[in-house]
PDB file of C-alpha atoms in Angstrom:
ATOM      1  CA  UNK U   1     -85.146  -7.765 175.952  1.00  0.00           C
ATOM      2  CA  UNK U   2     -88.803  -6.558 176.694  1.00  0.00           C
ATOM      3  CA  UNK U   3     -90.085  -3.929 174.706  1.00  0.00           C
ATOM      4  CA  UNK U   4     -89.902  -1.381 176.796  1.00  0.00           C
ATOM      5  CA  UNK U   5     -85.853  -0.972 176.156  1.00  0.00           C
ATOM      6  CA  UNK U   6     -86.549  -1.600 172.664  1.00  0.00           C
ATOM      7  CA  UNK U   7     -85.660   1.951 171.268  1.00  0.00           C
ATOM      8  CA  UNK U   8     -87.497   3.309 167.845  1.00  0.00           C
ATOM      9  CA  UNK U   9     -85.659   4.864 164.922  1.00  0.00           C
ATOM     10  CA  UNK U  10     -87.216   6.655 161.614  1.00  0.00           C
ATOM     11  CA  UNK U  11     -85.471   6.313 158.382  1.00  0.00           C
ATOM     12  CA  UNK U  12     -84.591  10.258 158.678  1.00  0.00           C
ATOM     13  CA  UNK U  13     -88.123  11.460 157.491  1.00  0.00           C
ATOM     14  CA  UNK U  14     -89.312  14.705 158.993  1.00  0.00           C
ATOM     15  CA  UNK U  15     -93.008  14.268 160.883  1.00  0.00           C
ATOM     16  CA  UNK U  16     -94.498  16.054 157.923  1.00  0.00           C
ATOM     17  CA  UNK U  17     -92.840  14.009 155.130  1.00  0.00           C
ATOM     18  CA  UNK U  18     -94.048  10.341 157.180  1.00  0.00           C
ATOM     19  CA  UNK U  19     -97.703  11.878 157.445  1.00  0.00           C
ATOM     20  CA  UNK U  20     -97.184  12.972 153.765  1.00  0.00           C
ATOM     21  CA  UNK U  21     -96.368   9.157 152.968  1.00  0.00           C
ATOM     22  CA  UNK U  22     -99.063   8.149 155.533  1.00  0.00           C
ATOM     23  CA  UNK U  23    -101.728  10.265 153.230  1.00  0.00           C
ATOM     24  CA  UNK U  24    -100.389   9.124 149.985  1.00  0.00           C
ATOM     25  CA  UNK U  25    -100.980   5.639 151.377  1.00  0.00           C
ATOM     26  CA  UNK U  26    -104.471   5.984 152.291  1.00  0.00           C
ATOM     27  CA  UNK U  27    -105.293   7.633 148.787  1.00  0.00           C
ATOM     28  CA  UNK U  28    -103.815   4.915 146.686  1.00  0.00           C
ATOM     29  CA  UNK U  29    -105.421   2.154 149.263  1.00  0.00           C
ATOM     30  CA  UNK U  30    -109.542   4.021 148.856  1.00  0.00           C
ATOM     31  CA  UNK U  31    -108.839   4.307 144.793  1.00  0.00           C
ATOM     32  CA  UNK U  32    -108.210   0.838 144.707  1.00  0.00           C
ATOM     33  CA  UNK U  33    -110.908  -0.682 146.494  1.00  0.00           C
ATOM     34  CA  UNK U  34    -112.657   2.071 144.813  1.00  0.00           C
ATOM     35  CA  UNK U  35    -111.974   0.407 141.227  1.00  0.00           C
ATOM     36  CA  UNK U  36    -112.157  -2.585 142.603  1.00  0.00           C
ATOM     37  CA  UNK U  37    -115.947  -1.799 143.764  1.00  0.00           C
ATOM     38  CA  UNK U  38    -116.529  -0.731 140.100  1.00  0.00           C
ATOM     39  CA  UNK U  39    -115.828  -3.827 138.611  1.00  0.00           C
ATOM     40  CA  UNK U  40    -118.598  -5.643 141.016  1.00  0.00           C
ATOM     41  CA  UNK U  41    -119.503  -5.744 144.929  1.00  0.00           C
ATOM     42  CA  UNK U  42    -117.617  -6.545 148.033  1.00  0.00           C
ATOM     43  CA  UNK U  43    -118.864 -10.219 147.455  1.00  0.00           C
ATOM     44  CA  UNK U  44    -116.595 -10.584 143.832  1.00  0.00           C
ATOM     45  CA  UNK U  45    -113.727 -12.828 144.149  1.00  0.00           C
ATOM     46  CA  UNK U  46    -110.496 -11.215 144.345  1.00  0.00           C
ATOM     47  CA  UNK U  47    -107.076 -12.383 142.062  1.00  0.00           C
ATOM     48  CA  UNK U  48    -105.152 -13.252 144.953  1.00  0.00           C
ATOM     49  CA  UNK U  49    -105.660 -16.961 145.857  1.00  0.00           C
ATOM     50  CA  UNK U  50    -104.017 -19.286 148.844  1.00  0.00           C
ATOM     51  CA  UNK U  51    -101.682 -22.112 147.800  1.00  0.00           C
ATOM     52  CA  UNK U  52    -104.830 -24.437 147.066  1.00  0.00           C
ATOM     53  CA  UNK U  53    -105.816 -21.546 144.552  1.00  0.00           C
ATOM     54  CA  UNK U  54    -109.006 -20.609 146.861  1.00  0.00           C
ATOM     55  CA  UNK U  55    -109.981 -17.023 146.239  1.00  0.00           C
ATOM     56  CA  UNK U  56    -111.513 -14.755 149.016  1.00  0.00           C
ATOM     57  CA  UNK U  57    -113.901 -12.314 148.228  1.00  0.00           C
ATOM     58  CA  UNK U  58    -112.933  -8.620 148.352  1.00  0.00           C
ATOM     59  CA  UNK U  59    -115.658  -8.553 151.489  1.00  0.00           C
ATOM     60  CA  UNK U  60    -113.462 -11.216 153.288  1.00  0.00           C
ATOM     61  CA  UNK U  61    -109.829  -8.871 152.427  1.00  0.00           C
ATOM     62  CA  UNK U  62    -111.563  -5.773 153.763  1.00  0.00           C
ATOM     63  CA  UNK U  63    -112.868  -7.496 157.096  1.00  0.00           C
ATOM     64  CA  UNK U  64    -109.045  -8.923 157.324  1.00  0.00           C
ATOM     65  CA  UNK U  65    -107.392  -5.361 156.549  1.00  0.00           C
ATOM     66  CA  UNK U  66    -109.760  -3.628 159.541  1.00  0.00           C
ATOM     67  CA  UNK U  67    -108.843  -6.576 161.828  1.00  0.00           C
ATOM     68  CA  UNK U  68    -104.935  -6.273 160.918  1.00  0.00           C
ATOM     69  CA  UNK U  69    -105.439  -2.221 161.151  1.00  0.00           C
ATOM     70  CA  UNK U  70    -106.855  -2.520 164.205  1.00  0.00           C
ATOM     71  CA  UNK U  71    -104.875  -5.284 165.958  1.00  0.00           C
ATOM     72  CA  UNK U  72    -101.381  -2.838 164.777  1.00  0.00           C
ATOM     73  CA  UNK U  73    -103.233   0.194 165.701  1.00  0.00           C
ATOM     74  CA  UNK U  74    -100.511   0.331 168.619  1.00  0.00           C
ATOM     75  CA  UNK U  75     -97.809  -0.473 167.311  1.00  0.00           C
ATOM     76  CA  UNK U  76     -98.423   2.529 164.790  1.00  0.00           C
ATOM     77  CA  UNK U  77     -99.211   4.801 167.582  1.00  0.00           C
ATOM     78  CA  UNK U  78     -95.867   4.033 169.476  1.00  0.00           C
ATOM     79  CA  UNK U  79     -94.373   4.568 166.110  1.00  0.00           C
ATOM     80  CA  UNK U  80     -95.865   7.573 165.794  1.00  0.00           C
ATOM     81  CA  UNK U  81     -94.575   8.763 169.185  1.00  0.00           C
ATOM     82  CA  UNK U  82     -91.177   8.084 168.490  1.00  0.00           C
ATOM     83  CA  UNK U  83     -91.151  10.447 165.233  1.00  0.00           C
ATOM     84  CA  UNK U  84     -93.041  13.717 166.693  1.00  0.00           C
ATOM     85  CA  UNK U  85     -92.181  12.967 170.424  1.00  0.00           C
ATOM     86  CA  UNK U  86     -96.326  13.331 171.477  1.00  0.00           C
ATOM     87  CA  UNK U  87     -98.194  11.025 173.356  1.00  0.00           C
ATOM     88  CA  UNK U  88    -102.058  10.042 172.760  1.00  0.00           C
ATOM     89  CA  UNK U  89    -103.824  10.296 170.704  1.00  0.00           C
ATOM     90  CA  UNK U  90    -103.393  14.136 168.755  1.00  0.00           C
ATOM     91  CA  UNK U  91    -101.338  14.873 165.913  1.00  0.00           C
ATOM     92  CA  UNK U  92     -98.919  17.707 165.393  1.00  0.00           C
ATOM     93  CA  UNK U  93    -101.113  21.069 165.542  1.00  0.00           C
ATOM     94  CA  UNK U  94    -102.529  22.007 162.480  1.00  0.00           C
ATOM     95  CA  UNK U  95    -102.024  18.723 160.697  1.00  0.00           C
ATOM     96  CA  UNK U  96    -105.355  17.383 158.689  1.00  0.00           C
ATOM     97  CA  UNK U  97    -105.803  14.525 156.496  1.00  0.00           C
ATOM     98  CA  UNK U  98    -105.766  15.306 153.146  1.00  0.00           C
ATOM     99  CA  UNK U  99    -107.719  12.109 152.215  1.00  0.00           C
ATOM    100  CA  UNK U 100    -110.987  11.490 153.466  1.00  0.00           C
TER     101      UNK U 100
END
């Protein structure tokens, strides 16, 4: 099956309560690195560690959460479309981040 017949379902949210989610999301993720940039720079080590017990810096997880935001940036927007029917790139009218 391509993915054009691939069809898109919510889990029953409204548009409001998935941008709600989407903005509660964002808070939580700047408070974190946030603390996390308390406790030292971007070039600390963070806990996390790969099966050889290697830790990446907090520098190195930010550069790998833009590339991974960006590379799904897509895939969120045709997400998106499927839950408030709009194309592009505008959200519902009057809609505004509460974050940032």
């Amino acid at each position: 099956m391509s993915g054009g017949e691939w069809q898109f379902a919510t889990t029953g949210h409204t548009p409001e309560q998935l941008y709600a989610l989407w903005d509660g999301a964002v808070e939580r993720s700047r408070a974190r690195l946030g603390a996390a940039l308390a406790d030292g720079d971007l070039d600390q080590l963070a806990h996390i560690s790969d099966p050889d017990g290697n830790h990446a810096s907090l520098r190195r997880l930010v550069c790998d959460l833009i590339e991974e935001y960006g590379r799904h940036t897509r895939h969120a927007d045709l997400l998106r479309e499927s839950v408030d029917g709009r194309v592009g790139e505008d959200p519902p009218p009057g809609w505004r981040p509460k974050s940032g």
